[in-house]
């Protein structure tokens, strides 16, 4: 993972989550930088940065589009004190935060942007990845991709719109579940992408046979992932100053490898996805 320093703060974004700071960094790129917003005053909130790193590593291995990450050292003089509100409690010079690299000319998917016609569906380069992202979110228990906030970008690629999954900080049950998630935690589709109206408006144009192939193939890939190696690689890059519990690694591995959850995942995906009717050509 790249390691950069902040140079100029563009703005602090107002969100319900970590209120990311948009910085120009030392490599000349723009990053959305997260640390601890201070809203919850929970010392374990920094675990969300680990969750982001884990999910990004998994998605990259699964070849699902997602932004590159970098460790970002907050440099003295790169922002004025008055520019930070949500982040002022913890964001100080020499703090190492986590940055998501900006994707140029990308747009956030909004709830109102339903796909109503085949011609609209055909504008997308990778609609099948929407199914993979929905399955992934169930697997990692991502609580932050639903009708209120899809955390999905679209950007032009090869003349068509490509789906890109962003922001995985509230995986593993999010803030409420981070201290209790385990291999017996049930797979829960409620308020996740798979039950959203936008998702249904897209996948209705994908034939049922193809949906089944995507489900079978992607869940098979999840089972084949070298989870231990991937998680070990992530944890080797975590800054010491974050003071992450050594138990977190084992809990994440047990959660992702849980046979109980993988069996439940297949059942829930089939129930929530295959029943969607195919749209008219």
Coordinates of C-alpha atoms in Angstrom, one line a residue:
X1 CA 0.0 0.0 0.0
X2 CA 1.2 3.5 -0.9
X3 CA 2.1 5.9 2.0
X4 CA 1.6 9.6 1.3
X5 CA 1.4 12.9 3.2
X6 CA -1.2 15.6 3.1
X7 CA -0.4 18.8 1.3
X8 CA -3.6 20.9 1.0
X9 CA -7.0 20.3 2.5
X10 CA -9.8 20.9 0.0
X11 CA -12.7 20.4 2.3
X12 CA -14.1 18.3 5.1
X13 CA -17.2 16.5 3.9
X14 CA -20.4 16.4 5.9
X15 CA -21.6 12.8 6.1
X16 CA -23.3 10.5 8.6
X17 CA -20.2 8.4 8.9
X18 CA -16.5 9.4 9.2
X19 CA -16.8 12.9 7.6
X20 CA -13.8 12.3 5.3
X21 CA -11.3 15.0 4.6
X22 CA -10.6 15.7 1.0
X23 CA -6.8 16.3 0.7
X24 CA -4.4 16.8 -2.2
X25 CA -1.5 14.6 -1.1
X26 CA 2.3 14.3 -1.8
X27 CA 1.9 12.1 -4.9
X28 CA -0.3 14.8 -6.5
X29 CA -3.5 12.7 -6.2
X30 CA -6.6 13.6 -4.3
X31 CA -7.7 11.3 -1.4
X32 CA -10.7 11.1 0.8
X33 CA -9.0 10.7 4.2
X34 CA -10.6 9.1 7.2
X35 CA -9.5 8.7 10.8
X36 CA -11.8 9.0 13.7
X37 CA -14.6 11.5 13.5
X38 CA -15.0 11.8 17.2
X39 CA -18.8 11.6 16.9
X40 CA -19.0 8.4 18.9
X41 CA -16.0 8.9 21.1
X42 CA -15.4 5.2 20.9
X43 CA -11.8 4.1 21.0
X44 CA -12.7 1.1 18.8
X45 CA -13.9 3.3 16.0
X46 CA -10.5 3.1 14.4
X47 CA -11.2 -0.5 13.7
X48 CA -13.4 0.8 10.9
X49 CA -10.2 1.7 9.0
X50 CA -9.0 -1.9 9.3
X51 CA -12.4 -3.0 7.9
X52 CA -11.9 -0.7 5.0
X53 CA -8.4 -2.1 4.3
X54 CA -9.7 -5.7 4.6
X55 CA -12.7 -5.2 2.3
X56 CA -10.6 -3.4 -0.3
X57 CA -8.0 -6.2 -0.3
X58 CA -10.7 -8.8 -0.8
X59 CA -12.5 -6.8 -3.6
X60 CA -9.3 -6.3 -5.4
X61 CA -8.5 -10.0 -5.3
X62 CA -12.1 -10.7 -6.5
X63 CA -11.5 -8.2 -9.3
X64 CA -14.5 -6.0 -8.3
X65 CA -13.8 -2.3 -9.0
X66 CA -13.0 -0.3 -5.9
X67 CA -10.7 2.7 -5.3
X68 CA -7.0 2.3 -4.3
X69 CA -6.1 3.0 -0.7
X70 CA -3.1 4.7 0.9
X71 CA -1.9 5.3 4.4
X72 CA -1.9 9.1 4.8
X73 CA 0.2 11.0 7.3
X74 CA -1.3 14.3 8.3
X75 CA 1.3 16.9 7.7
X76 CA 1.7 20.0 9.8
X77 CA 0.5 23.1 7.9
X78 CA -1.6 21.2 5.4
X79 CA -4.9 22.5 6.9
X80 CA -6.1 25.4 9.1
X81 CA -7.6 24.6 12.5
X82 CA -10.9 26.2 11.5
X83 CA -11.3 24.0 8.5
X84 CA -12.0 20.9 10.6
X85 CA -15.1 20.4 12.7
X86 CA -16.0 16.7 12.8
X87 CA -12.3 15.6 12.7
X88 CA -10.7 18.2 14.9
X89 CA -10.7 16.0 18.0
X90 CA -8.3 13.4 16.6
X91 CA -6.7 14.7 13.4
X92 CA -3.3 16.2 14.3
X93 CA 0.0 16.4 12.6
X94 CA 1.8 13.0 12.4
X95 CA -1.4 11.1 12.7
X96 CA -1.6 8.3 10.1
X97 CA -5.0 8.1 8.6
X98 CA -6.5 6.1 5.7
X99 CA -7.1 7.6 2.3
X100 CA -9.3 6.4 -0.6
X101 CA -7.9 7.7 -4.0
X102 CA -10.3 9.9 -5.9
X103 CA -11.6 8.6 -9.2
X104 CA -11.9 11.3 -11.7
X105 CA -15.3 12.3 -13.1
X106 CA -17.1 9.8 -11.0
X107 CA -20.7 10.2 -9.8
X108 CA -22.5 8.7 -6.8
X109 CA -25.5 6.6 -7.5
X110 CA -28.6 8.1 -6.0
X111 CA -31.9 6.4 -4.9
X112 CA -33.9 8.2 -7.6
X113 CA -31.7 6.8 -10.5
X114 CA -33.7 3.7 -11.3
X115 CA -32.9 1.8 -14.5
X116 CA -36.2 1.6 -16.3
X117 CA -35.3 0.6 -19.8
X118 CA -33.1 -1.9 -21.6
X119 CA -31.3 1.0 -23.3
X120 CA -30.4 2.4 -19.9
X121 CA -29.2 -1.0 -18.7
X122 CA -27.0 -1.3 -21.8
X123 CA -25.1 1.9 -20.8
X124 CA -23.4 -0.1 -18.0
X125 CA -20.1 -1.9 -18.6
X126 CA -20.3 -4.3 -15.6
X127 CA -23.9 -4.7 -14.3
X128 CA -23.0 -8.2 -13.2
X129 CA -20.7 -6.7 -10.6
X130 CA -23.7 -5.2 -8.9
X131 CA -24.7 -8.7 -8.0
X132 CA -21.2 -9.5 -6.8
X133 CA -21.1 -6.4 -4.6
X134 CA -24.5 -7.3 -3.1
X135 CA -23.3 -10.8 -2.3
X136 CA -20.0 -9.4 -0.9
X137 CA -21.9 -7.0 1.4
X138 CA -23.9 -9.8 2.8
X139 CA -20.7 -11.9 3.3
X140 CA -18.8 -9.1 5.2
X141 CA -22.0 -7.7 6.8
X142 CA -21.6 -4.2 5.3
X143 CA -24.2 -1.9 7.0
X144 CA -23.5 1.1 4.8
X145 CA -24.8 0.4 1.3
X146 CA -28.6 0.7 1.1
X147 CA -31.3 3.0 -0.2
X148 CA -30.2 5.9 1.9
X149 CA -26.6 5.7 0.8
X150 CA -25.5 3.3 -1.9
X151 CA -21.8 4.1 -1.7
X152 CA -21.6 3.2 -5.4
X153 CA -19.8 5.3 -8.0
X154 CA -20.2 5.2 -11.7
X155 CA -17.3 6.4 -14.0
X156 CA -16.8 6.1 -17.7
X157 CA -14.6 3.2 -18.8
X158 CA -14.4 2.0 -22.4
X159 CA -17.2 4.3 -23.3
X160 CA -19.7 2.9 -20.8
X161 CA -20.5 3.4 -17.1
X162 CA -18.6 1.2 -14.7
X163 CA -19.9 0.4 -11.2
X164 CA -17.3 1.0 -8.4
X165 CA -17.8 0.0 -4.8
X166 CA -16.6 2.5 -2.2
X167 CA -16.6 3.0 1.6
X168 CA -16.5 -0.3 3.5
X169 CA -15.7 1.1 6.9
X170 CA -19.0 -0.2 8.4
X171 CA -18.5 -3.8 7.4
X172 CA -18.5 -6.5 10.1
X173 CA -21.6 -5.1 11.6
X174 CA -20.5 -1.5 11.6
X175 CA -20.0 0.5 14.8
X176 CA -22.8 -1.4 16.7
X177 CA -21.5 -4.8 15.7
X178 CA -17.7 -4.5 15.8
X179 CA -17.3 -5.9 19.3
X180 CA -19.8 -8.8 18.9
X181 CA -19.4 -10.1 15.3
X182 CA -18.4 -13.8 15.1
X183 CA -18.6 -16.9 12.9
X184 CA -22.1 -17.6 14.2
X185 CA -23.5 -14.2 13.3
X186 CA -26.4 -14.6 10.9
X187 CA -26.4 -13.3 7.4
X188 CA -28.9 -10.4 7.3
X189 CA -30.2 -8.9 4.1
X190 CA -32.2 -6.2 5.8
X191 CA -31.3 -2.6 4.6
X192 CA -28.6 -3.9 2.3
X193 CA -28.0 -3.4 -1.4
X194 CA -29.7 -6.7 -2.4
X195 CA -33.1 -5.4 -1.1
X196 CA -32.9 -1.9 -2.5
X197 CA -35.1 -0.7 -5.3
X198 CA -32.2 0.5 -7.4
X199 CA -30.6 -3.0 -7.3
X200 CA -33.8 -4.6 -8.4
X201 CA -34.2 -2.1 -11.2
X202 CA -30.9 -3.3 -12.6
X203 CA -30.8 -7.0 -12.1
X204 CA -34.3 -7.5 -13.6
X205 CA -32.6 -7.1 -17.0
X206 CA -30.2 -10.0 -16.2
X207 CA -31.6 -13.4 -17.2
X208 CA -32.3 -15.8 -14.3
X209 CA -29.8 -18.4 -15.7
X210 CA -27.1 -15.8 -15.8
X211 CA -27.9 -14.7 -12.2
X212 CA -27.5 -18.2 -11.0
X213 CA -24.2 -18.5 -12.8
X214 CA -23.0 -15.3 -11.2
X215 CA -24.1 -16.4 -7.7
X216 CA -22.5 -19.8 -8.0
X217 CA -19.3 -18.5 -9.5
X218 CA -18.8 -15.7 -7.0
X219 CA -19.6 -17.7 -3.9
X220 CA -17.2 -20.4 -5.2
X221 CA -14.5 -17.7 -5.5
X222 CA -15.2 -16.6 -1.9
X223 CA -14.6 -20.1 -0.7
X224 CA -11.3 -20.3 -2.6
X225 CA -9.8 -17.1 -1.3
X226 CA -6.6 -17.4 0.7
X227 CA -8.2 -15.6 3.6
X228 CA -5.4 -16.1 6.1
X229 CA -2.7 -14.8 3.7
X230 CA -4.9 -11.8 2.6
X231 CA -5.7 -10.8 6.2
X232 CA -2.1 -11.3 7.3
X233 CA -1.0 -8.9 4.5
X234 CA -3.5 -6.3 5.6
X235 CA -2.5 -6.5 9.3
X236 CA 1.2 -6.3 8.4
X237 CA 0.5 -2.8 7.0
X238 CA -1.5 -1.4 9.9
X239 CA 0.3 1.5 11.7
X240 CA 1.3 0.7 15.3
X241 CA -0.2 4.0 16.4
X242 CA -3.7 2.7 15.7
X243 CA -3.2 0.2 18.5
X244 CA -5.4 -2.5 17.0
X245 CA -6.2 -5.5 19.2
X246 CA -4.4 -8.7 18.2
X247 CA -7.7 -10.5 18.6
X248 CA -9.3 -8.6 15.7
X249 CA -7.4 -10.6 13.0
X250 CA -8.6 -13.9 14.3
X251 CA -12.2 -12.7 14.6
X252 CA -12.2 -11.4 11.0
X253 CA -10.7 -14.7 9.7
X254 CA -13.2 -16.8 11.6
X255 CA -16.1 -14.6 10.4
X256 CA -15.1 -14.8 6.7
X257 CA -14.3 -18.5 6.7
X258 CA -17.5 -19.5 8.7
X259 CA -19.2 -22.4 7.0
X260 CA -22.4 -21.5 8.7
X261 CA -22.4 -18.1 7.1
X262 CA -21.4 -19.3 3.7
X263 CA -24.3 -21.8 3.6
X264 CA -26.7 -19.1 4.9
X265 CA -25.3 -16.7 2.3
X266 CA -26.2 -18.9 -0.6
X267 CA -29.7 -19.4 0.7
X268 CA -30.4 -15.8 1.3
X269 CA -29.0 -14.6 -2.0
X270 CA -31.1 -17.1 -3.9
X271 CA -34.3 -16.0 -2.0
X272 CA -33.7 -12.3 -2.5
X273 CA -32.3 -12.3 -6.0
X274 CA -33.7 -15.1 -8.2
X275 CA -37.3 -14.1 -7.4
X276 CA -36.7 -10.8 -9.2
X277 CA -38.5 -10.9 -12.5
X278 CA -36.6 -10.3 -15.7
X279 CA -37.4 -7.0 -17.4
X280 CA -38.7 -6.8 -20.9
X281 CA -36.1 -6.5 -23.7

